[in-house]
Short mmCIF file of C-alpha atoms in Angstrom, two decimals:
data_model
loop_
_atom_site.label_atom_id
_atom_site.label_comp_id
_atom_site.label_asym_id
_atom_site.label_seq_id
_atom_site.Cartn_x
_atom_site.Cartn_y
_atom_site.Cartn_z
CA MET Y 1 118.59 -104.86 105.98
CA SER Y 2 117.98 -102.26 103.30
CA THR Y 3 117.35 -98.70 104.43
CA ASP Y 4 114.76 -98.21 101.66
CA LYS Y 5 111.11 -98.09 102.73
CA ALA Y 6 109.61 -101.45 101.85
CA PHE Y 7 106.31 -101.77 100.02
CA TYR Y 8 104.31 -103.18 102.93
CA LEU Y 9 101.07 -105.02 102.22
CA THR Y 10 98.79 -106.92 104.59
CA THR Y 11 95.79 -109.17 104.21
CA PRO Y 12 93.26 -109.27 107.02
CA ILE Y 13 94.24 -111.79 109.66
CA TYR Y 14 91.65 -114.48 109.25
CA TYR Y 15 89.43 -115.72 112.03
CA VAL Y 16 90.28 -119.36 112.75
CA ASN Y 17 87.04 -120.91 113.89
CA ASP Y 18 87.04 -122.99 110.66
CA ALA Y 19 89.08 -123.84 107.55
CA PRO Y 20 89.57 -121.23 104.78
CA HIS Y 21 87.19 -120.92 101.83
CA ILE Y 22 87.75 -119.26 98.46
CA GLY Y 23 86.68 -115.87 99.84
CA HIS Y 24 89.77 -115.92 102.07
CA ALA Y 25 91.87 -117.22 99.18
CA TYR Y 26 90.63 -114.40 96.92
CA THR Y 27 92.05 -111.73 99.25
CA THR Y 28 95.30 -113.58 99.85
CA VAL Y 29 95.92 -114.26 96.15
CA ALA Y 30 95.27 -110.59 95.38
CA GLY Y 31 97.88 -109.62 97.98
CA ASP Y 32 100.33 -112.15 96.59
CA VAL Y 33 99.90 -110.95 92.99
CA LEU Y 34 100.34 -107.31 93.98
CA THR Y 35 103.46 -107.95 96.08
CA ARG Y 36 104.99 -110.16 93.39
CA TRP Y 37 104.36 -107.35 90.90
CA HIS Y 38 106.11 -104.83 93.16
CA ARG Y 39 109.02 -107.23 93.61
CA GLN Y 40 109.33 -107.43 89.83
CA ARG Y 41 109.47 -103.65 89.80
CA GLY Y 42 112.67 -104.04 91.82
CA GLU Y 43 111.17 -102.82 95.10
CA GLU Y 44 111.75 -104.01 98.64
CA VAL Y 45 108.55 -105.77 99.68
CA TRP Y 46 107.09 -107.08 102.94
CA PHE Y 47 103.91 -109.19 102.70
CA LEU Y 48 102.07 -110.15 105.88
CA THR Y 49 99.17 -112.50 106.46
CA GLY Y 50 98.10 -114.44 109.52
CA THR Y 51 95.35 -115.56 111.85
CA ASP Y 52 93.09 -113.96 114.44
CA GLU Y 53 92.79 -116.47 117.26
CA HIS Y 54 91.08 -114.86 120.25
CA GLY Y 55 87.47 -114.03 121.01
CA GLN Y 56 84.21 -115.61 122.04
CA LYS Y 57 83.49 -117.40 118.75
CA VAL Y 58 86.79 -119.31 118.82
CA MET Y 59 86.27 -120.20 122.48
CA ARG Y 60 82.76 -121.54 121.85
CA THR Y 61 83.82 -123.51 118.76
CA ALA Y 62 86.69 -125.08 120.71
CA ASN Y 63 84.31 -125.99 123.55
CA LEU Y 64 81.92 -127.64 121.09
CA ASN Y 65 84.86 -129.68 119.78
CA LYS Y 66 85.89 -130.56 123.37
CA VAL Y 67 89.41 -129.10 123.09
CA SER Y 68 91.08 -126.02 124.53
CA PRO Y 69 90.97 -122.82 122.43
CA GLN Y 70 94.76 -122.97 122.00
CA ASP Y 71 94.65 -126.58 120.78
CA TRP Y 72 91.81 -125.68 118.41
CA VAL Y 73 93.62 -122.77 116.77
CA ASP Y 74 96.96 -124.62 116.66
CA ARG Y 75 95.33 -127.50 114.80
CA LEU Y 76 93.55 -125.26 112.30
CA VAL Y 77 96.55 -123.04 111.59
CA GLU Y 78 98.93 -125.92 111.00
CA ASN Y 79 96.53 -128.30 109.22
CA ALA Y 80 94.31 -125.91 107.24
CA TRP Y 81 95.48 -122.30 106.96
CA LYS Y 82 99.22 -122.55 106.35
CA PRO Y 83 98.89 -125.55 103.97
CA ASN Y 84 96.26 -123.68 101.95
CA TRP Y 85 98.54 -120.72 101.37
CA LYS Y 86 101.42 -123.02 100.46
CA SER Y 87 99.27 -124.91 97.95
CA LEU Y 88 98.16 -121.62 96.34
CA ASN Y 89 101.82 -120.54 95.97
CA ILE Y 90 101.45 -117.57 98.34
CA ALA Y 91 104.87 -115.94 98.90
CA ASN Y 92 104.17 -114.15 102.19
CA ASP Y 93 107.19 -112.89 104.13
CA ASP Y 94 105.61 -113.35 107.54
CA PHE Y 95 102.67 -115.11 109.18
CA ILE Y 96 101.40 -113.51 112.39
CA ARG Y 97 99.30 -115.35 114.97
CA THR Y 98 97.61 -113.29 117.67
CA THR Y 99 98.44 -115.94 120.28
CA GLU Y 100 102.19 -115.44 119.72
CA PRO Y 101 104.15 -113.72 122.53
CA ARG Y 102 105.54 -111.12 120.08
CA HIS Y 103 101.96 -109.98 119.43
CA THR Y 104 100.45 -110.22 122.90
CA GLU Y 105 103.35 -108.40 124.59
CA ARG Y 106 103.29 -105.52 122.08
CA VAL Y 107 99.47 -105.24 122.32
CA GLN Y 108 99.69 -104.87 126.11
CA LYS Y 109 102.45 -102.28 125.81
CA PHE Y 110 100.42 -100.30 123.23
CA LEU Y 111 97.27 -100.47 125.34
CA GLN Y 112 99.09 -99.29 128.45
CA SER Y 113 100.51 -96.32 126.54
CA LEU Y 114 96.98 -95.28 125.42
CA LYS Y 115 95.73 -95.59 128.99
CA ASP Y 116 98.64 -93.52 130.30
CA SER Y 117 97.95 -90.76 127.76
CA GLY Y 118 94.25 -90.51 128.68
CA HIS Y 119 92.69 -92.22 125.65
CA ILE Y 120 91.15 -95.07 127.67
CA TYR Y 121 88.62 -94.84 130.53
CA ALA Y 122 86.31 -97.12 132.55
CA GLY Y 123 82.65 -97.37 131.56
CA LYS Y 124 79.64 -99.62 131.17
CA TYR Y 125 78.53 -101.22 127.91
CA GLU Y 126 74.96 -102.23 127.24
CA GLY Y 127 73.84 -103.22 123.79
CA PRO Y 128 73.68 -105.79 120.98
CA TYR Y 129 76.68 -107.96 120.11
CA CYS Y 130 77.16 -110.42 117.23
CA VAL Y 131 79.48 -113.25 118.24
CA GLY Y 132 79.87 -114.25 114.56
CA CYS Y 133 81.23 -110.80 113.67
CA GLU Y 134 82.76 -110.30 117.15
CA GLU Y 135 81.27 -106.84 116.82
CA PHE Y 136 79.28 -104.44 119.00
CA LYS Y 137 76.34 -103.54 116.78
CA LEU Y 138 74.39 -100.32 116.45
CA PRO Y 139 70.60 -100.75 116.57
CA GLY Y 140 70.41 -99.44 112.99
CA ASP Y 141 72.77 -102.21 111.81
CA LEU Y 142 70.30 -104.98 112.67
CA ILE Y 143 67.54 -106.64 110.68
CA GLU Y 144 64.36 -108.12 112.15
CA ALA Y 145 62.79 -111.48 111.42
CA ASN Y 146 60.09 -113.34 113.37
CA GLY Y 147 60.33 -110.77 116.14
CA GLU Y 148 64.08 -111.28 116.63
CA LYS Y 149 66.93 -108.85 115.96
CA LEU Y 150 69.43 -110.45 113.61
CA CYS Y 151 72.94 -109.70 112.35
CA PRO Y 152 72.54 -108.81 108.63
CA ILE Y 153 75.74 -110.70 107.74
CA HIS Y 154 75.14 -113.96 109.60
CA SER Y 155 71.30 -113.86 109.75
CA LYS Y 156 71.60 -115.06 113.35
CA PRO Y 157 70.19 -113.51 116.54
CA ILE Y 158 72.43 -111.01 118.31
CA GLU Y 159 73.18 -111.24 122.04
CA LEU Y 160 72.59 -108.43 124.50
CA VAL Y 161 75.73 -107.56 126.43
CA ASN Y 162 75.83 -105.77 129.77
CA GLU Y 163 79.39 -105.38 131.07
CA ASN Y 164 81.70 -103.01 132.90
CA ASN Y 165 84.45 -102.44 130.36
CA TRP Y 166 87.29 -100.16 129.34
CA PHE Y 167 86.53 -97.67 126.56
CA PHE Y 168 88.65 -96.01 123.87
CA ARG Y 169 87.85 -92.35 123.11
CA LEU Y 170 87.05 -93.05 119.47
CA SER Y 171 84.73 -90.03 119.21
CA ALA Y 172 87.71 -87.70 119.72
CA PHE Y 173 89.08 -88.73 116.32
CA VAL Y 174 86.05 -88.07 114.11
CA GLU Y 175 87.27 -84.68 112.89
CA PRO Y 176 90.90 -85.78 112.35
CA LEU Y 177 89.65 -88.79 110.39
CA LEU Y 178 87.30 -86.72 108.22
CA LYS Y 179 90.17 -84.32 107.47
CA HIS Y 180 92.44 -87.27 106.67
CA TYR Y 181 90.03 -88.68 104.07
CA LYS Y 182 89.32 -85.27 102.61
CA ASP Y 183 93.03 -84.54 102.21
CA ASN Y 184 93.95 -88.09 101.12
CA PRO Y 185 91.15 -89.59 99.02
CA ASP Y 186 93.39 -92.53 98.07
CA ALA Y 187 93.61 -93.53 101.74
CA CYS Y 188 90.33 -95.44 101.47
CA GLN Y 189 89.46 -97.14 98.20
CA PRO Y 190 87.43 -97.74 96.13
CA GLU Y 191 85.49 -94.48 96.16
CA SER Y 192 82.29 -96.23 97.28
CA ALA Y 193 84.12 -97.49 100.38
CA ARG Y 194 85.46 -94.04 101.21
CA ASN Y 195 82.00 -92.52 100.83
CA GLU Y 196 80.62 -95.10 103.24
CA VAL Y 197 83.30 -94.33 105.82
CA VAL Y 198 82.84 -90.56 105.54
CA SER Y 199 79.06 -90.96 105.86
CA PHE Y 200 79.51 -93.14 108.94
CA LEU Y 201 81.87 -90.61 110.55
CA GLU Y 202 79.56 -87.69 109.76
CA GLY Y 203 76.68 -89.55 111.41
CA GLY Y 204 78.42 -89.43 114.78
CA VAL Y 205 80.65 -92.05 116.38
CA SER Y 206 80.44 -93.40 119.93
CA ASP Y 207 83.40 -94.36 122.07
CA LEU Y 208 84.41 -98.02 121.72
CA SER Y 209 84.33 -100.71 124.38
CA ILE Y 210 87.75 -102.35 124.10
CA SER Y 211 87.56 -105.07 126.75
CA ARG Y 212 85.36 -108.03 127.71
CA SER Y 213 84.80 -109.33 131.24
CA THR Y 214 82.53 -112.36 130.73
CA PHE Y 215 85.10 -114.77 129.23
CA ASP Y 216 88.86 -115.19 129.40
CA TRP Y 217 90.06 -116.26 125.91
CA GLY Y 218 92.03 -113.18 124.94
CA ILE Y 219 94.95 -110.94 125.88
CA PRO Y 220 94.64 -109.78 129.52
CA VAL Y 221 94.21 -106.01 129.97
CA PRO Y 222 97.55 -105.14 131.62
CA TRP Y 223 96.12 -103.02 134.47
CA ASP Y 224 92.93 -105.08 134.92
CA THR Y 225 93.67 -108.76 134.38
CA ASP Y 226 90.07 -109.80 135.10
CA GLN Y 227 89.30 -108.46 131.61
CA VAL Y 228 90.61 -109.39 128.15
CA VAL Y 229 91.21 -107.05 125.24
CA TYR Y 230 88.30 -106.87 122.78
CA VAL Y 231 89.28 -109.17 119.93
CA TRP Y 232 89.14 -106.47 117.23
CA PHE Y 233 91.32 -104.04 119.20
CA ASP Y 234 93.80 -106.90 119.62
CA ALA Y 235 93.53 -108.09 115.99
CA LEU Y 236 93.97 -104.73 114.25
CA LEU Y 237 97.28 -104.23 116.01
CA ASN Y 238 98.76 -107.26 114.23
CA TYR Y 239 99.72 -105.10 111.25
CA ALA Y 240 102.07 -103.15 113.49
CA THR Y 241 103.06 -105.75 116.11
CA ALA Y 242 104.31 -108.07 113.33
CA VAL Y 243 106.89 -105.49 112.26
CA GLY Y 244 108.10 -104.40 115.69
CA LEU Y 245 105.56 -101.89 117.10
CA GLY Y 246 106.92 -100.20 120.20
CA ASP Y 247 110.38 -101.82 120.05
CA ASP Y 248 113.52 -99.77 120.69
CA PRO Y 249 114.41 -98.06 117.37
CA LYS Y 250 117.95 -99.47 117.66
CA SER Y 251 116.70 -103.07 118.03
CA PRO Y 252 116.00 -105.40 115.08
CA GLY Y 253 112.25 -105.00 115.67
CA GLY Y 254 112.54 -101.21 115.80
CA ALA Y 255 114.60 -101.18 112.59
CA LYS Y 256 111.98 -103.35 110.89
CA PHE Y 257 109.23 -100.97 111.98
CA THR Y 258 111.13 -98.01 110.55
CA GLN Y 259 111.64 -99.85 107.25
CA THR Y 260 108.01 -100.94 106.81
CA TRP Y 261 105.68 -98.51 108.61
CA PRO Y 262 103.24 -97.13 107.60
CA ALA Y 263 101.61 -99.94 105.63
CA ASP Y 264 101.20 -99.12 101.95
CA VAL Y 265 98.08 -101.25 101.48
CA HIS Y 266 95.72 -103.00 103.87
CA LEU Y 267 93.55 -105.37 101.83
CA VAL Y 268 90.19 -106.03 103.52
CA GLY Y 269 86.76 -107.37 102.70
CA LYS Y 270 84.09 -104.68 102.64
CA ASP Y 271 82.32 -106.16 105.69
CA ILE Y 272 85.29 -105.20 107.91
CA LEU Y 273 85.83 -101.76 106.38
CA ARG Y 274 84.75 -99.70 109.41
CA PHE Y 275 87.21 -101.48 111.67
CA HIS Y 276 90.08 -100.71 109.32
CA ALA Y 277 89.12 -97.23 108.12
CA VAL Y 278 87.69 -95.80 111.37
CA ILE Y 279 88.87 -97.67 114.49
CA TRP Y 280 92.36 -98.64 113.27
CA PRO Y 281 93.57 -95.20 112.09
CA ALA Y 282 92.05 -93.63 115.24
CA MET Y 283 94.11 -96.04 117.38
CA LEU Y 284 97.25 -95.05 115.49
CA MET Y 285 96.45 -91.33 115.75
CA ALA Y 286 96.00 -91.73 119.51
CA ALA Y 287 99.46 -93.29 119.70
CA GLY Y 288 101.04 -90.60 117.52
CA LEU Y 289 101.82 -93.08 114.74
CA ALA Y 290 101.44 -92.67 110.98
CA VAL Y 291 98.19 -94.05 109.55
CA PRO Y 292 98.16 -96.54 106.64
CA LYS Y 293 98.58 -95.09 103.15
CA LYS Y 294 95.65 -97.09 101.74
CA VAL Y 295 92.86 -99.31 102.99
CA PHE Y 296 91.33 -101.13 100.02
CA ALA Y 297 87.98 -102.87 100.54
CA HIS Y 298 87.23 -105.47 97.90
CA GLY Y 299 83.80 -106.93 97.25
CA TRP Y 300 82.36 -110.27 98.21
CA LEU Y 301 82.48 -113.51 96.28
CA LEU Y 302 78.86 -114.54 95.97
CA VAL Y 303 77.33 -117.99 95.74
CA GLY Y 304 73.66 -118.07 94.88
CA GLY Y 305 73.52 -114.30 95.39
CA GLU Y 306 74.83 -114.47 98.97
CA LYS Y 307 78.23 -113.75 100.51
CA MET Y 308 80.31 -116.89 100.83
CA SER Y 309 80.07 -118.20 104.38
CA LYS Y 310 80.83 -121.40 106.25
CA SER Y 311 77.89 -120.74 108.58
CA LYS Y 312 75.52 -120.66 105.58
CA LEU Y 313 77.18 -123.70 103.97
CA THR Y 314 78.22 -121.66 100.92
CA GLY Y 315 81.93 -121.76 101.69
CA ILE Y 316 83.82 -123.53 98.91
CA ALA Y 317 87.29 -124.90 99.73
CA PRO Y 318 90.03 -123.70 97.32
CA SER Y 319 91.00 -127.33 96.67
CA ASP Y 320 87.51 -128.00 95.24
CA ILE Y 321 88.54 -125.70 92.37
CA THR Y 322 92.30 -126.19 92.15
CA ASP Y 323 91.98 -129.97 91.95
CA HIS Y 324 90.05 -129.49 88.68
CA PHE Y 325 91.52 -126.33 87.13
CA GLY Y 326 94.98 -126.10 88.72
CA VAL Y 327 96.43 -123.49 91.06
CA ASP Y 328 97.47 -120.92 88.44
CA ALA Y 329 94.08 -120.97 86.73
CA PHE Y 330 92.50 -120.33 90.14
CA ARG Y 331 94.81 -117.36 90.73
CA TYR Y 332 94.15 -116.02 87.23
CA TYR Y 333 90.40 -116.45 87.14
CA PHE Y 334 89.32 -114.57 90.25
CA LEU Y 335 91.41 -111.50 89.47
CA ARG Y 336 90.58 -111.57 85.75
CA ALA Y 337 86.84 -112.20 86.00
CA ILE Y 338 85.85 -109.82 88.82
CA PRO Y 339 86.71 -106.10 88.95
CA PHE Y 340 88.58 -105.79 92.27
CA GLY Y 341 86.46 -103.71 94.62
CA THR Y 342 83.06 -104.97 93.45
CA ASP Y 343 81.03 -108.05 94.32
CA GLY Y 344 81.36 -110.96 91.93
CA SER Y 345 79.69 -114.35 91.54
CA PHE Y 346 81.78 -117.47 91.23
CA SER Y 347 80.61 -119.63 88.33
CA TRP Y 348 82.09 -123.02 87.46
CA GLU Y 349 80.84 -122.61 83.88
CA ASP Y 350 82.43 -119.17 83.45
CA MET Y 351 85.72 -120.43 84.86
CA SER Y 352 85.66 -123.40 82.47
CA ALA Y 353 85.00 -121.12 79.51
CA ARG Y 354 87.80 -118.67 80.40
CA TYR Y 355 90.20 -121.51 81.13
CA THR Y 356 89.64 -122.98 77.68
CA SER Y 357 89.54 -119.75 75.62
CA GLU Y 358 92.08 -117.55 77.43
CA LEU Y 359 94.52 -119.89 79.14
CA ALA Y 360 94.51 -123.07 77.07
CA ASN Y 361 93.84 -121.61 73.60
CA ASP Y 362 95.33 -118.09 73.69
CA PHE Y 363 98.30 -118.50 76.03
CA GLY Y 364 99.08 -122.20 76.41
CA ASN Y 365 98.60 -123.01 72.73
CA LEU Y 366 100.84 -120.11 71.68
CA ALA Y 367 103.64 -121.47 73.85
CA SER Y 368 103.28 -125.05 72.63
CA ARG Y 369 103.11 -124.01 68.96
CA LEU Y 370 106.23 -121.90 69.29
CA THR Y 371 108.34 -124.57 71.00
CA ALA Y 372 107.18 -127.22 68.52
CA MET Y 373 108.06 -125.02 65.52
CA VAL Y 374 111.48 -123.98 66.88
CA GLU Y 375 112.25 -127.64 67.50
CA LYS Y 376 111.06 -128.64 64.02
CA TYR Y 377 112.41 -125.77 61.93
CA CYS Y 378 115.43 -124.50 63.94
CA ASP Y 379 116.77 -127.64 65.64
CA GLY Y 380 115.39 -126.47 69.01
CA VAL Y 381 117.52 -123.30 69.09
CA ILE Y 382 116.27 -119.71 69.21
CA PRO Y 383 117.22 -118.08 65.86
CA ALA Y 384 118.93 -114.72 65.36
CA VAL Y 385 117.42 -111.66 67.04
CA ALA Y 386 114.78 -110.02 64.87
CA LYS Y 387 112.38 -107.15 65.33
CA ASP Y 388 108.77 -106.49 64.42
CA ALA Y 389 107.98 -102.80 64.92
CA SER Y 390 104.28 -103.42 65.43
CA LEU Y 391 104.80 -106.04 68.16
CA GLU Y 392 107.48 -103.94 69.82
CA SER Y 393 105.18 -100.91 69.94
CA ALA Y 394 102.26 -102.99 71.24
CA LEU Y 395 104.46 -104.46 73.98
CA GLY Y 396 105.59 -101.01 75.13
CA ALA Y 397 101.98 -99.87 75.43
CA THR Y 398 101.03 -103.12 77.22
CA VAL Y 399 103.74 -102.81 79.87
CA SER Y 400 102.83 -99.18 80.60
CA LYS Y 401 99.11 -99.96 80.86
CA ALA Y 402 99.58 -103.12 82.90
CA ASP Y 403 101.97 -101.49 85.36
CA SER Y 404 99.62 -98.56 86.00
CA ALA Y 405 96.63 -100.86 86.44
CA MET Y 406 98.30 -103.40 88.72
CA CYS Y 407 99.76 -100.71 91.00
CA ALA Y 408 96.26 -99.19 91.27
CA LEU Y 409 94.86 -102.64 92.26
CA ASP Y 410 92.97 -102.84 88.97
CA PHE Y 411 93.96 -106.48 88.50
CA GLN Y 412 91.34 -107.08 85.84
CA GLY Y 413 92.58 -104.12 83.78
CA GLY Y 414 96.20 -105.19 84.13
CA ILE Y 415 95.55 -108.80 83.16
CA ASN Y 416 93.28 -107.77 80.29
CA SER Y 417 95.99 -105.58 78.76
CA ILE Y 418 98.52 -108.45 78.96
CA MET Y 419 96.08 -110.93 77.44
CA GLU Y 420 95.25 -108.48 74.65
CA PHE Y 421 98.96 -108.53 73.76
CA CYS Y 422 98.82 -112.33 73.84
CA LYS Y 423 95.95 -112.22 71.32
CA ARG Y 424 98.01 -109.80 69.22
CA VAL Y 425 100.89 -112.28 69.11
CA ASN Y 426 98.55 -115.11 68.14
CA GLY Y 427 97.28 -112.90 65.32
CA TYR Y 428 100.87 -112.24 64.22
CA VAL Y 429 101.53 -116.00 64.00
CA THR Y 430 98.28 -116.62 62.11
CA GLU Y 431 99.02 -113.82 59.60
CA ASN Y 432 102.59 -114.92 58.93
CA GLU Y 433 101.84 -118.67 58.70
CA PRO Y 434 105.33 -119.97 59.62
CA TRP Y 435 104.23 -123.54 58.80
CA LYS Y 436 103.74 -122.42 55.19
CA LEU Y 437 107.02 -120.46 55.10
CA ALA Y 438 108.81 -123.65 56.18
CA LYS Y 439 107.77 -125.43 53.00
CA ASP Y 440 110.25 -123.38 50.91
CA SER Y 441 113.90 -123.05 52.01
CA ALA Y 442 114.03 -119.65 50.32
CA ASN Y 443 111.83 -118.38 53.17
CA GLN Y 444 114.16 -119.59 55.97
CA LEU Y 445 115.23 -116.07 57.03
CA GLN Y 446 111.64 -114.84 57.15
CA LEU Y 447 110.60 -118.00 59.00
CA GLU Y 448 113.30 -117.48 61.63
CA GLN Y 449 112.29 -113.85 62.06
CA VAL Y 450 108.67 -114.84 62.72
CA LEU Y 451 109.74 -117.50 65.22
CA TYR Y 452 112.13 -115.14 67.02
CA ASN Y 453 109.50 -112.41 67.33
CA THR Y 454 107.01 -114.96 68.69
CA ALA Y 455 109.54 -116.33 71.19
CA GLU Y 456 110.52 -112.83 72.29
CA SER Y 457 106.85 -111.97 72.80
CA LEU Y 458 106.47 -115.09 74.95
CA ARG Y 459 109.52 -113.99 76.95
CA ALA Y 460 107.66 -110.76 77.76
CA LEU Y 461 104.35 -112.53 78.46
CA ALA Y 462 106.08 -114.92 80.87
CA VAL Y 463 107.47 -112.03 82.92
CA LEU Y 464 104.24 -110.00 82.90
CA LEU Y 465 102.08 -112.96 83.90
CA ASN Y 466 104.57 -114.33 86.44
CA PRO Y 467 103.02 -112.50 89.43
CA VAL Y 468 99.63 -113.98 88.51
CA MET Y 469 100.69 -117.50 87.46
CA PRO Y 470 104.20 -118.10 88.83
CA GLY Y 471 104.20 -121.89 88.45
CA THR Y 472 103.16 -121.83 84.79
CA CYS Y 473 105.42 -118.92 83.86
CA GLU Y 474 108.43 -120.63 85.44
CA ILE Y 475 107.80 -123.64 83.20
CA LEU Y 476 107.50 -121.40 80.12
CA TRP Y 477 110.65 -119.48 81.08
CA GLU Y 478 112.63 -122.72 81.31
CA SER Y 479 111.07 -123.96 78.07
CA LEU Y 480 112.45 -120.87 76.27
CA GLY Y 481 115.90 -121.53 77.75
CA ALA Y 482 115.73 -118.09 79.38
CA ASN Y 483 116.61 -119.34 82.87
CA VAL Y 484 120.05 -120.32 81.51
CA THR Y 485 120.67 -117.26 79.34
CA MET Y 486 118.82 -114.53 81.29
CA GLY Y 487 118.68 -115.75 84.90
CA PRO Y 488 115.62 -116.40 87.11
CA ILE Y 489 112.27 -115.07 85.93
CA SER Y 490 111.68 -113.47 89.35
CA LYS Y 491 114.68 -111.18 88.77
CA GLN Y 492 113.32 -109.74 85.50
CA LYS Y 493 112.14 -106.15 85.98
CA VAL Y 494 108.79 -104.88 84.76
CA SER Y 495 110.43 -101.63 83.65
CA ASP Y 496 112.74 -103.60 81.35
CA VAL Y 497 110.20 -106.01 79.84
CA SER Y 498 109.48 -103.93 76.72
CA ARG Y 499 113.14 -103.66 75.65
CA TRP Y 500 112.99 -105.78 72.51
CA GLY Y 501 115.55 -108.45 71.66
CA GLN Y 502 116.44 -109.71 75.15
CA LEU Y 503 115.98 -113.43 74.48
CA PRO Y 504 119.42 -114.40 73.14
CA ALA Y 505 119.89 -116.25 69.90
CA GLY Y 506 121.13 -119.76 70.61
CA SER Y 507 118.94 -120.36 73.65
CA ASN Y 508 117.91 -124.01 73.73
CA VAL Y 509 114.16 -124.47 73.58
CA THR Y 510 112.60 -127.55 75.15
CA LYS Y 511 109.10 -128.88 74.79
CA THR Y 512 107.24 -129.24 78.09
CA ALA Y 513 103.96 -130.70 79.18
CA VAL Y 514 100.95 -128.69 77.98
CA LEU Y 515 100.69 -125.60 80.22
CA PHE Y 516 96.89 -125.80 80.47
CA PRO Y 517 95.71 -129.33 79.70
CA ARG Y 518 92.22 -130.03 78.39
CA LEU Y 519 89.71 -130.18 81.25
CA ASP Y 520 88.18 -133.50 82.20
CA VAL Y 521 84.50 -132.82 81.56
CA SER Y 522 83.49 -136.02 83.33
CA GLU Y 523 84.34 -134.48 86.75
#
């Protein structure tokens, strides 16, 4: 194992009372693109996703389906969640389940340590609870309709809870948290999310009930086994239990923790921001552990103006889209069309338009034109290395801009800069008209220079777009013969992309199937 600190990124662990929809896929694809980008920067990377399997909602859903909670979550994880991530080409390094012994044992050990150090005490909880959110609600969080208090996210009535529980002294960490966000503004992004967290903290924070006594589907509290750990207190710990929290530093788990912790980025939806930017860092502070470097809360995908939700029948399965557009177009569209951090509406029409103009016409057509012309005019072999100063300069600026944007989680900005370079290359081909040059043998040298510069530009585009569209870029890479002459596309470094002239003369170009075929409008 390398001694270098890995770039450690997590998605939320998703609640498994149903199959994933495109809102879940949006977060996971974003995490995959960012970690693939960091890998192509030559960094050590650890990418974690997983499932949150305890709590009242899972128990009730399992009961309705007349199976045990464990059978219910096992079935969903194996038949719905893991296959979805595989089909979307998600390259996660680990998948954590909160029912795994490695998680439950480390949660109990962590909880006992907080109790021993005085951060946990016995108390009584009375108040509103949303089973859908698995969240204790503040009265001010609720909306009212027809005389009932409703959860604003699920639009369903809350339940009143009255239990003797164990409490975490969350209020003790208000000042340390405020200082943390003042000193480290990047620790909670975007700025609107940080402002929300600071405002919440400044409004006063109550201690948190961290156990439940009225049902048993959860991790037993180690010193009071009649109670189970509150599902959020259990779930948040996954980010640390998955990499060896509490293990002996000399053990493999302890070494992994040293290499990965603290997390560089926790990706979350904005509806779970308070858990991740208030409760989670307070838990870590109480344990004397480093807090995450960044919690990034992205916006919601909206359907008909509302957050996507299975309970409201607005949850769209990823396969509904990938079956029509393909996996790479799915990955591209959501990060290209919506500024990461803001809400965005999914539109079939907008996706169709971008697919045709940006992927099929700008990118796919450039690749197919180039391979066809090299085959026709150069016997399928890349001609001698040539250089166009304008393209070389544009590529250098593109790589710099794209790298800065992607590392700042500005996926739209990063992809836009790459696609602007793609347009630039298309313009270069149009201006130089290689099909006209080919009509006169006296122009052969100029023709070969145009084709080399176009091929070399595609070499760069393949590497830059590989984190976003790995399946397509792998095909393009092989089509250029670069896998034979330059090695795997995944080993090409972002920092080296702009060095002009890397695609060797003599590489054998092969025509492939169209990268982005014409859409079937009859569907």
